[in-house]
The first five atom37 places (N, CA, C, CB, O) and aatype in JSON, in Angstrom:
{
  "aatype": [12, 11, 6, 7, 9, 8, 14, 6, 18, 1, 6, 19, 19, 13, 5, 3, 12, 0, 2, 7, 13, 11, 13, 9, 16, 1, 15, 16, 19, 8, 16, 1, 6, 16, 9, 11, 12, 3, 3, 7, 11, 6, 18, 14, 10, 12, 11, 10, 3, 19, 16, 15, 6, 15, 8, 14, 13, 18, 16, 7, 0, 5, 5, 1, 9, 9, 6, 16, 7, 1, 19, 6, 11, 13, 1, 5, 11, 13, 0, 1, 16, 7, 0, 16, 0, 0, 11, 0],
  "atom_mask": [
    [1, 1, 1, 1, 1],
    [1, 1, 1, 1, 1],
    [1, 1, 1, 1, 1],
    [1, 1, 1, 0, 1],
    [1, 1, 1, 1, 1],
    [1, 1, 1, 1, 1],
    [1, 1, 1, 1, 1],
    [1, 1, 1, 1, 1],
    [1, 1, 1, 1, 1],
    [1, 1, 1, 1, 1],
    [1, 1, 1, 1, 1],
    [1, 1, 1, 1, 1],
    [1, 1, 1, 1, 1],
    [1, 1, 1, 1, 1],
    [1, 1, 1, 1, 1],
    [1, 1, 1, 1, 1],
    [1, 1, 1, 1, 1],
    [1, 1, 1, 1, 1],
    [1, 1, 1, 1, 1],
    [1, 1, 1, 0, 1],
    [1, 1, 1, 1, 1],
    [1, 1, 1, 1, 1],
    [1, 1, 1, 1, 1],
    [1, 1, 1, 1, 1],
    [1, 1, 1, 1, 1],
    [1, 1, 1, 1, 1],
    [1, 1, 1, 1, 1],
    [1, 1, 1, 1, 1],
    [1, 1, 1, 1, 1],
    [1, 1, 1, 1, 1],
    [1, 1, 1, 1, 1],
    [1, 1, 1, 1, 1],
    [1, 1, 1, 1, 1],
    [1, 1, 1, 1, 1],
    [1, 1, 1, 1, 1],
    [1, 1, 1, 1, 1],
    [1, 1, 1, 1, 1],
    [1, 1, 1, 1, 1],
    [1, 1, 1, 1, 1],
    [1, 1, 1, 0, 1],
    [1, 1, 1, 1, 1],
    [1, 1, 1, 1, 1],
    [1, 1, 1, 1, 1],
    [1, 1, 1, 1, 1],
    [1, 1, 1, 1, 1],
    [1, 1, 1, 1, 1],
    [1, 1, 1, 1, 1],
    [1, 1, 1, 1, 1],
    [1, 1, 1, 1, 1],
    [1, 1, 1, 1, 1],
    [1, 1, 1, 1, 1],
    [1, 1, 1, 1, 1],
    [1, 1, 1, 1, 1],
    [1, 1, 1, 1, 1],
    [1, 1, 1, 1, 1],
    [1, 1, 1, 1, 1],
    [1, 1, 1, 1, 1],
    [1, 1, 1, 1, 1],
    [1, 1, 1, 1, 1],
    [1, 1, 1, 0, 1],
    [1, 1, 1, 1, 1],
    [1, 1, 1, 1, 1],
    [1, 1, 1, 1, 1],
    [1, 1, 1, 1, 1],
    [1, 1, 1, 1, 1],
    [1, 1, 1, 1, 1],
    [1, 1, 1, 1, 1],
    [1, 1, 1, 1, 1],
    [1, 1, 1, 0, 1],
    [1, 1, 1, 1, 1],
    [1, 1, 1, 1, 1],
    [1, 1, 1, 1, 1],
    [1, 1, 1, 1, 1],
    [1, 1, 1, 1, 1],
    [1, 1, 1, 1, 1],
    [1, 1, 1, 1, 1],
    [1, 1, 1, 1, 1],
    [1, 1, 1, 1, 1],
    [1, 1, 1, 1, 1],
    [1, 1, 1, 1, 1],
    [1, 1, 1, 1, 1],
    [1, 1, 1, 0, 1],
    [1, 1, 1, 1, 1],
    [1, 1, 1, 1, 1],
    [1, 1, 1, 1, 1],
    [1, 1, 1, 1, 1],
    [1, 1, 1, 1, 1],
    [1, 1, 1, 1, 1]
  ],
  "atom_positions": [
    [[20.04, -37.16, -2.01], [20.28, -35.88, -2.66], [19.38, -34.82, -2.02], [20.03, -35.97, -4.18], [18.26, -35.1, -1.61]],
    [[19.88, -33.62, -1.95], [19.1, -32.52, -1.41], [18.02, -32.1, -2.4], [20.0, -31.32, -1.06], [18.25, -32.1, -3.61]],
    [[16.88, -31.77, -1.89], [15.77, -31.32, -2.73], [15.95, -29.86, -3.13], [14.43, -31.51, -1.99], [16.42, -29.05, -2.33]],
    [[15.58, -29.54, -4.37], [15.53, -28.15, -4.81], [16.83, -27.53, -5.28], [0.0, 0.0, 0.0], [16.83, -26.36, -5.67]],
    [[17.96, -28.26, -5.27], [19.22, -27.65, -5.7], [19.71, -28.19, -7.04], [20.28, -27.87, -4.64], [20.66, -27.65, -7.61]],
    [[19.08, -29.25, -7.54], [19.54, -29.86, -8.78], [18.7, -29.38, -9.96], [19.48, -31.39, -8.67], [17.5, -29.17, -9.81]],
    [[19.33, -29.2, -11.13], [18.56, -28.79, -12.31], [17.63, -29.91, -12.77], [19.5, -28.38, -13.45], [17.85, -31.08, -12.46]],
    [[16.61, -29.53, -13.52], [15.65, -30.51, -14.03], [16.31, -31.35, -15.12], [14.38, -29.8, -14.59], [16.84, -30.82, -16.09]],
    [[16.28, -32.65, -14.95], [16.88, -33.6, -15.89], [15.73, -34.24, -16.66], [17.76, -34.69, -15.15], [14.95, -35.01, -16.1]],
    [[15.63, -33.93, -17.96], [14.49, -34.37, -18.74], [14.9, -34.71, -20.16], [13.41, -33.29, -18.74], [16.04, -34.48, -20.55]],
    [[13.97, -35.26, -20.92], [14.24, -35.58, -22.31], [14.17, -34.29, -23.14], [13.24, -36.64, -22.86], [13.25, -33.49, -22.99]],
    [[15.17, -34.12, -24.02], [15.29, -32.93, -24.86], [15.59, -33.38, -26.28], [16.4, -31.95, -24.33], [16.31, -34.35, -26.5]],
    [[15.03, -32.66, -27.26], [15.33, -32.93, -28.67], [16.46, -32.0, -29.09], [14.06, -32.73, -29.58], [16.39, -30.78, -28.91]],
    [[17.51, -32.58, -29.66], [18.61, -31.82, -30.23], [18.48, -31.89, -31.74], [20.01, -32.36, -29.75], [18.36, -32.98, -32.3]],
    [[18.51, -30.73, -32.41], [18.33, -30.68, -33.86], [19.57, -30.07, -34.5], [17.07, -29.88, -34.24], [20.02, -28.99, -34.12]],
    [[20.1, -30.78, -35.49], [21.23, -30.31, -36.28], [20.69, -29.35, -37.33], [22.02, -31.49, -36.95], [19.9, -29.75, -38.19]],
    [[21.09, -28.09, -37.28], [20.58, -27.1, -38.21], [21.18, -27.23, -39.6], [20.85, -25.71, -37.67], [20.64, -26.67, -40.56]],
    [[22.28, -27.96, -39.74], [22.91, -28.13, -41.05], [22.12, -29.08, -41.94], [24.33, -28.64, -40.89], [22.04, -28.87, -43.16]],
    [[21.52, -30.12, -41.34], [20.81, -31.09, -42.17], [19.45, -31.5, -41.61], [21.65, -32.31, -42.35], [18.78, -32.34, -42.22]],
    [[19.02, -30.95, -40.5], [17.7, -31.24, -39.96], [17.61, -32.51, -39.13], [0.0, 0.0, 0.0], [16.52, -32.87, -38.69]],
    [[18.72, -33.21, -38.91], [18.74, -34.44, -38.12], [18.33, -34.13, -36.68], [20.13, -35.1, -38.16], [18.82, -33.16, -36.09]],
    [[17.44, -34.94, -36.1], [16.97, -34.75, -34.73], [17.18, -36.02, -33.92], [15.48, -34.34, -34.71], [17.03, -37.13, -34.44]],
    [[17.53, -35.86, -32.65], [17.61, -37.0, -31.75], [17.19, -36.56, -30.35], [19.04, -37.6, -31.73], [17.35, -35.41, -29.97]],
    [[16.66, -37.52, -29.61], [16.17, -37.26, -28.26], [17.14, -37.88, -27.27], [14.72, -37.82, -28.05], [17.53, -39.04, -27.39]],
    [[17.52, -37.09, -26.28], [18.37, -37.58, -25.2], [17.99, -36.83, -23.93], [19.89, -37.4, -25.54], [17.22, -35.87, -23.97]],
    [[18.52, -37.26, -22.83], [18.22, -36.59, -21.56], [19.28, -35.53, -21.29], [18.15, -37.61, -20.39], [20.47, -35.74, -21.54]],
    [[18.82, -34.38, -20.78], [19.73, -33.27, -20.56], [19.14, -32.31, -19.53], [20.01, -32.53, -21.87], [17.95, -32.38, -19.2]],
    [[19.98, -31.42, -19.02], [19.54, -30.37, -18.11], [19.56, -29.01, -18.79], [20.42, -30.34, -16.86], [19.37, -27.99, -18.13]],
    [[19.77, -28.98, -20.09], [19.88, -27.72, -20.83], [18.54, -26.96, -20.76], [20.27, -28.0, -22.32], [17.47, -27.56, -20.82]],
    [[18.64, -25.63, -20.63], [17.45, -24.78, -20.6], [17.17, -24.29, -22.02], [17.64, -23.58, -19.62], [18.07, -23.79, -22.69]],
    [[15.93, -24.44, -22.47], [15.56, -24.01, -23.82], [14.28, -23.18, -23.75], [15.36, -25.23, -24.75], [13.51, -23.27, -22.8]],
    [[14.08, -22.38, -24.78], [12.87, -21.57, -24.89], [11.88, -22.18, -25.88], [13.22, -20.15, -25.31], [10.68, -21.93, -25.81]],
    [[12.39, -22.97, -26.81], [11.55, -23.53, -27.86], [11.16, -24.97, -27.54], [12.28, -23.48, -29.22], [11.84, -25.67, -26.78]],
    [[10.04, -25.39, -28.13], [9.6, -26.77, -28.01], [9.29, -27.3, -29.4], [8.36, -26.89, -27.06], [9.11, -26.53, -30.34]],
    [[9.22, -28.63, -29.52], [8.92, -29.26, -30.78], [8.06, -30.5, -30.5], [10.22, -29.64, -31.56], [8.25, -31.19, -29.5]],
    [[7.12, -30.75, -31.4], [6.28, -31.94, -31.28], [6.88, -33.01, -32.18], [4.79, -31.63, -31.67], [7.04, -32.81, -33.38]],
    [[7.2, -34.15, -31.59], [7.83, -35.24, -32.34], [6.78, -36.22, -32.85], [8.86, -35.98, -31.45], [5.59, -36.07, -32.58]],
    [[7.24, -37.23, -33.6], [6.37, -38.21, -34.23], [5.56, -39.02, -33.22], [7.18, -39.14, -35.08], [4.49, -39.53, -33.55]],
    [[6.07, -39.15, -32.01], [5.36, -39.95, -31.01], [4.21, -39.17, -30.35], [6.33, -40.42, -29.94], [3.52, -39.7, -29.49]],
    [[4.01, -37.92, -30.77], [2.91, -37.1, -30.27], [3.26, -36.28, -29.04], [0.0, 0.0, 0.0], [2.45, -35.47, -28.61]],
    [[4.43, -36.48, -28.48], [4.84, -35.74, -27.28], [5.52, -34.44, -27.69], [5.79, -36.59, -26.4], [6.08, -34.33, -28.78]],
    [[5.46, -33.47, -26.79], [6.14, -32.2, -27.02], [7.38, -32.16, -26.13], [5.2, -30.98, -26.72], [7.3, -32.41, -24.93]],
    [[8.53, -31.83, -26.74], [9.81, -31.82, -26.04], [10.46, -30.44, -26.16], [10.74, -32.9, -26.6], [10.18, -29.72, -27.11]],
    [[11.31, -30.07, -25.2], [12.14, -28.88, -25.37], [13.09, -29.09, -26.55], [12.94, -28.56, -24.06], [13.54, -30.21, -26.79]],
    [[13.38, -28.02, -27.28], [14.22, -28.11, -28.49], [15.51, -27.33, -28.29], [13.47, -27.58, -29.73], [15.49, -26.16, -27.91]],
    [[16.64, -27.99, -28.55], [17.95, -27.34, -28.54], [18.52, -27.44, -29.94], [18.92, -28.01, -27.49], [18.7, -28.53, -30.47]],
    [[18.8, -26.28, -30.55], [19.33, -26.26, -31.91], [20.85, -26.24, -31.86], [18.79, -25.03, -32.69], [21.46, -25.49, -31.1]],
    [[21.46, -27.1, -32.69], [22.92, -27.22, -32.76], [23.41, -26.87, -34.15], [23.37, -28.63, -32.36], [22.72, -27.12, -35.14]],
    [[24.6, -26.31, -34.24], [25.2, -26.02, -35.54], [25.77, -27.28, -36.18], [26.3, -24.98, -35.39], [25.63, -27.48, -37.39]],
    [[26.39, -28.13, -35.37], [27.06, -29.32, -35.91], [26.81, -30.5, -34.98], [28.6, -29.07, -36.08], [26.86, -30.36, -33.76]],
    [[26.54, -31.67, -35.57], [26.46, -32.92, -34.82], [27.29, -33.95, -35.58], [24.97, -33.41, -34.63], [27.92, -33.63, -36.59]],
    [[27.28, -35.17, -35.11], [28.03, -36.22, -35.79], [27.46, -36.53, -37.17], [28.05, -37.48, -34.95], [28.14, -37.13, -38.0]],
    [[26.21, -36.13, -37.43], [25.6, -36.36, -38.74], [26.09, -35.38, -39.79], [24.09, -36.27, -38.62], [25.98, -35.66, -40.99]],
    [[26.63, -34.22, -39.37], [27.05, -33.22, -40.35], [28.53, -32.84, -40.23], [26.21, -31.99, -40.2], [29.04, -32.15, -41.11]],
    [[29.22, -33.27, -39.19], [30.63, -32.92, -39.03], [31.49, -33.7, -40.02], [31.1, -33.2, -37.58], [31.32, -34.91, -40.16]],
    [[32.4, -33.02, -40.72], [33.22, -33.69, -41.73], [34.03, -34.87, -41.21], [34.15, -32.71, -42.35], [34.26, -35.82, -41.96]],
    [[34.46, -34.84, -39.97], [35.24, -35.95, -39.44], [34.42, -37.23, -39.42], [35.75, -35.62, -38.04], [34.93, -38.3, -39.76]],
    [[33.16, -37.13, -39.03], [32.3, -38.31, -38.91], [31.68, -38.73, -40.24], [31.21, -38.06, -37.9], [31.4, -39.9, -40.45]],
    [[31.48, -37.78, -41.14], [30.85, -38.1, -42.43], [31.86, -38.57, -43.46], [30.09, -36.9, -42.96], [31.48, -39.14, -44.48]],
    [[33.15, -38.35, -43.22], [34.18, -38.75, -44.17], [34.36, -37.75, -45.29], [0.0, 0.0, 0.0], [35.04, -38.05, -46.27]],
    [[33.77, -36.58, -45.17], [33.85, -35.58, -46.23], [35.04, -34.63, -46.05], [32.57, -34.78, -46.28], [35.21, -33.69, -46.83]],
    [[35.86, -34.88, -45.05], [36.99, -33.99, -44.85], [38.02, -34.18, -45.95], [37.63, -34.24, -43.48], [38.1, -35.24, -46.57]],
    [[38.79, -33.16, -46.19], [39.79, -33.24, -47.24], [40.92, -34.14, -46.79], [40.32, -31.84, -47.61], [41.4, -34.05, -45.66]],
    [[41.33, -35.01, -47.67], [42.47, -35.88, -47.39], [43.73, -35.2, -47.88], [42.29, -37.29, -48.05], [43.82, -34.77, -49.04]],
    [[44.7, -35.09, -47.01], [45.98, -34.5, -47.37], [46.87, -35.61, -47.91], [46.66, -33.77, -46.14], [46.97, -36.68, -47.32]],
    [[47.49, -35.35, -49.03], [48.37, -36.34, -49.62], [49.62, -36.42, -48.74], [48.74, -35.99, -51.11], [50.41, -35.48, -48.68]],
    [[49.78, -37.56, -48.07], [50.86, -37.72, -47.1], [52.23, -37.74, -47.76], [50.65, -39.0, -46.31], [53.2, -37.27, -47.18]],
    [[52.32, -38.26, -48.97], [53.64, -38.32, -49.6], [54.18, -36.93, -49.84], [53.57, -39.09, -50.92], [55.39, -36.71, -49.71]],
    [[53.32, -36.0, -50.18], [53.77, -34.62, -50.38], [54.27, -34.0, -49.1], [0.0, 0.0, 0.0], [55.26, -33.26, -49.11]],
    [[53.62, -34.28, -48.01], [54.04, -33.73, -46.72], [55.36, -34.36, -46.26], [52.96, -33.96, -45.67], [56.21, -33.67, -45.7]],
    [[55.51, -35.65, -46.5], [56.75, -36.33, -46.11], [57.91, -35.78, -46.92], [56.62, -37.86, -46.31], [58.99, -35.53, -46.38]],
    [[57.71, -35.59, -48.21], [58.77, -35.03, -49.05], [59.16, -33.63, -48.61], [58.34, -35.02, -50.52], [60.35, -33.31, -48.57]],
    [[58.2, -32.8, -48.28], [58.5, -31.45, -47.79], [59.32, -31.52, -46.5], [57.19, -30.66, -47.55], [60.27, -30.76, -46.32]],
    [[58.94, -32.45, -45.6], [59.67, -32.61, -44.34], [61.11, -33.02, -44.62], [58.97, -33.66, -43.45], [62.04, -32.46, -44.03]],
    [[61.3, -33.99, -45.5], [62.66, -34.46, -45.8], [63.5, -33.37, -46.43], [62.6, -35.68, -46.72], [64.67, -33.21, -46.09]],
    [[62.91, -32.61, -47.35], [63.65, -31.53, -47.99], [64.03, -30.46, -46.98], [62.84, -30.93, -49.12], [65.14, -29.92, -47.01]],
    [[63.12, -30.14, -46.1], [63.37, -29.09, -45.11], [64.48, -29.49, -44.14], [62.09, -28.78, -44.34], [65.37, -28.68, -43.85]],
    [[64.44, -30.72, -43.65], [65.39, -31.12, -42.63], [66.62, -31.82, -43.2], [64.72, -32.02, -41.65], [67.56, -32.11, -42.46]],
    [[66.64, -32.08, -44.48], [67.84, -32.63, -45.09], [68.95, -31.58, -45.09], [67.56, -33.12, -46.53], [70.12, -31.9, -44.88]],
    [[68.55, -30.33, -45.32], [69.53, -29.24, -45.31], [70.07, -29.01, -43.9], [68.9, -27.94, -45.85], [71.28, -28.86, -43.73]],
    [[69.21, -28.97, -42.91], [69.67, -28.69, -41.55], [70.46, -29.88, -40.98], [68.47, -28.35, -40.62], [71.39, -29.69, -40.2]],
    [[70.09, -31.09, -41.36], [70.81, -32.27, -40.89], [72.22, -32.32, -41.46], [0.0, 0.0, 0.0], [73.16, -32.73, -40.77]],
    [[72.38, -31.92, -42.72], [73.71, -31.92, -43.35], [74.59, -30.85, -42.75], [73.59, -31.72, -44.85], [75.78, -31.07, -42.58]],
    [[74.05, -29.69, -42.44], [74.87, -28.63, -41.84], [75.23, -28.96, -40.4], [74.14, -27.29, -41.9], [76.3, -28.57, -39.93]],
    [[74.36, -29.66, -39.7], [74.65, -30.05, -38.32], [75.74, -31.11, -38.29], [73.38, -30.56, -37.61], [76.56, -31.12, -37.38]],
    [[75.75, -31.99, -39.27], [76.76, -33.06, -39.33], [78.13, -32.47, -39.65], [76.37, -34.12, -40.4], [79.14, -32.98, -39.16]],
    [[78.2, -31.41, -40.47], [79.47, -30.78, -40.82], [80.07, -30.02, -39.64], [79.27, -29.82, -42.01], [81.3, -29.96, -39.49]],
    [[79.24, -29.47, -38.8], [79.71, -28.67, -37.69], [80.22, -29.51, -36.59], [78.65, -27.78, -37.18], [80.66, -28.99, -35.57]]
  ]
}
């Protein structure tokens, strides 16, 4: 690899602002803030709005749509068009 053209790849703390969950991973993201973790080291801090700890899809808190209602609406909607197409 050529020297001096690649971004710095280092450990970074990502913090979920919705619930305060933090995790350390390696990244090239540029940050202005730092945070001191439990291990005594200081890491760059990247604040996130949503992570898998707070996203409704991963937490199971998303609203469940009643499928029977949607199926009935579909059948009612296309039952009329199917009958008119068959007559024509």
